[in-house]
């Protein structure tokens, strides 16, 4: 025991070169800078938004329709979460399927081409998606929405009059645009996670007589589960904060409704800020900043929930 301790004391310490110290200092500074920036944003939103939160309906003015802050922000919170959830329900299955095809089914040349095309979708500006949704998608979906209202109107999601005649600027259209926007993020991460599955696990499953799909279900999906959750949460963060595409596509009325194709739709926090801020003044400016603080908190809550889910499944993560 004593000889072991003496050998540990006599073992030479690794030499730290100047480059190592510089790199460590830069890395630590970058991490601290990110935390300080995040803290600064939170402090700014809190200080500037607090007057809007505590103001009465009379102090805010007519911009909120005679409502107080919480009555004004509630439909915006609902619309933000509702649109993002619909977008994820559409995008996640498609992204997993595309990533699985690229990583395990497509020929090498086709898989590299598809991966490149999917990655290109992330480089398209949001305003281009907004124009596509406004000028093309909403018009093409209008007959389909009318069919849904005529044949499935007994379901609350498709009840009532669909969003208007020539075009369909509804919450479902905005969610479809969001789904296309978050698709490359989720697909790229899922693809890399699927490719990290240990080759021995896949070969062992195939050697035991499993089909290709059974191998994916038993070897790839359990290994990639936490990665899929992380990718979905990154997509959720993009959908929650998207501004221009939603502002251009959605015909918002500031209501709370689960109808997906109606002419009256809830707005989102980010789109509402973009549309209202240029003409805002006085206390209403603080109200809009306070709604930004609410979106800040929602995004944090979503990320914390994702981290909790990932931690529960960390034994199956790609890192382990």
PDB file of N, CA and C in Angstrom, residues 1 20 25 27 38 43 52 79 143 162 203 252 262 267 283 294 303:
ATOM      1  N   UNK A   1       0.847  -1.207   0.000  1.00  0.00           N
ATOM      2  CA  UNK A   1       0.000   0.000   0.000  1.00  0.00           C
ATOM      3  C   UNK A   1       0.873   1.243   0.000  1.00  0.00           C
ATOM      4  N   UNK A  20      -1.700  24.502 -24.660  1.00  0.00           N
ATOM      5  CA  UNK A  20      -2.776  23.872 -23.892  1.00  0.00           C
ATOM      6  C   UNK A  20      -3.446  24.872 -22.953  1.00  0.00           C
ATOM      7  N   UNK A  25      -8.000  28.284 -21.626  1.00  0.00           N
ATOM      8  CA  UNK A  25      -8.534  29.594 -21.268  1.00  0.00           C
ATOM      9  C   UNK A  25      -9.581  30.080 -22.251  1.00  0.00           C
ATOM     10  N   UNK A  27     -11.481  28.216 -24.215  1.00  0.00           N
ATOM     11  CA  UNK A  27     -12.678  27.383 -24.085  1.00  0.00           C
ATOM     12  C   UNK A  27     -13.498  27.782 -22.868  1.00  0.00           C
ATOM     13  N   UNK A  38     -26.623  34.757 -21.910  1.00  0.00           N
ATOM     14  CA  UNK A  38     -27.954  34.254 -21.587  1.00  0.00           C
ATOM     15  C   UNK A  38     -28.520  34.955 -20.362  1.00  0.00           C
ATOM     16  N   UNK A  43     -32.108  39.066 -17.865  1.00  0.00           N
ATOM     17  CA  UNK A  43     -32.255  40.274 -17.040  1.00  0.00           C
ATOM     18  C   UNK A  43     -32.923  41.401 -17.831  1.00  0.00           C
ATOM     19  N   UNK A  52     -44.884  45.941 -18.237  1.00  0.00           N
ATOM     20  CA  UNK A  52     -46.001  45.452 -19.032  1.00  0.00           C
ATOM     21  C   UNK A  52     -46.799  44.387 -18.308  1.00  0.00           C
ATOM     22  N   UNK A  79     -51.219  29.447 -29.109  1.00  0.00           N
ATOM     23  CA  UNK A  79     -50.909  29.343 -30.524  1.00  0.00           C
ATOM     24  C   UNK A  79     -49.481  28.917 -30.776  1.00  0.00           C
ATOM     25  N   UNK A 143     -58.735  23.607 -51.543  1.00  0.00           N
ATOM     26  CA  UNK A 143     -59.747  22.575 -51.855  1.00  0.00           C
ATOM     27  C   UNK A 143     -59.729  21.400 -50.883  1.00  0.00           C
ATOM     28  N   UNK A 162     -63.916  26.481 -43.479  1.00  0.00           N
ATOM     29  CA  UNK A 162     -62.464  26.496 -43.646  1.00  0.00           C
ATOM     30  C   UNK A 162     -61.951  27.873 -43.975  1.00  0.00           C
ATOM     31  N   UNK A 203     -24.947  -6.625 -36.783  1.00  0.00           N
ATOM     32  CA  UNK A 203     -24.570  -7.909 -37.362  1.00  0.00           C
ATOM     33  C   UNK A 203     -25.029  -9.077 -36.484  1.00  0.00           C
ATOM     34  N   UNK A 252     -54.070  35.363 -38.333  1.00  0.00           N
ATOM     35  CA  UNK A 252     -54.312  35.245 -36.897  1.00  0.00           C
ATOM     36  C   UNK A 252     -55.417  36.176 -36.435  1.00  0.00           C
ATOM     37  N   UNK A 262     -59.831  26.473 -39.788  1.00  0.00           N
ATOM     38  CA  UNK A 262     -60.773  27.583 -39.734  1.00  0.00           C
ATOM     39  C   UNK A 262     -60.156  28.905 -40.147  1.00  0.00           C
ATOM     40  N   UNK A 267     -52.572  33.280 -32.825  1.00  0.00           N
ATOM     41  CA  UNK A 267     -51.273  33.736 -33.295  1.00  0.00           C
ATOM     42  C   UNK A 267     -50.183  33.133 -32.427  1.00  0.00           C
ATOM     43  N   UNK A 283     -46.365  51.766 -22.886  1.00  0.00           N
ATOM     44  CA  UNK A 283     -46.436  50.547 -22.095  1.00  0.00           C
ATOM     45  C   UNK A 283     -46.635  49.314 -22.958  1.00  0.00           C
ATOM     46  N   UNK A 294     -41.963  35.466 -21.831  1.00  0.00           N
ATOM     47  CA  UNK A 294     -42.753  34.234 -21.714  1.00  0.00           C
ATOM     48  C   UNK A 294     -42.237  33.182 -22.693  1.00  0.00           C
ATOM     49  N   UNK A 303     -36.424  22.732 -23.113  1.00  0.00           N
ATOM     50  CA  UNK A 303     -35.075  22.167 -23.092  1.00  0.00           C
ATOM     51  C   UNK A 303     -34.787  21.410 -21.804  1.00  0.00           C
TER      52      UNK A 303
END
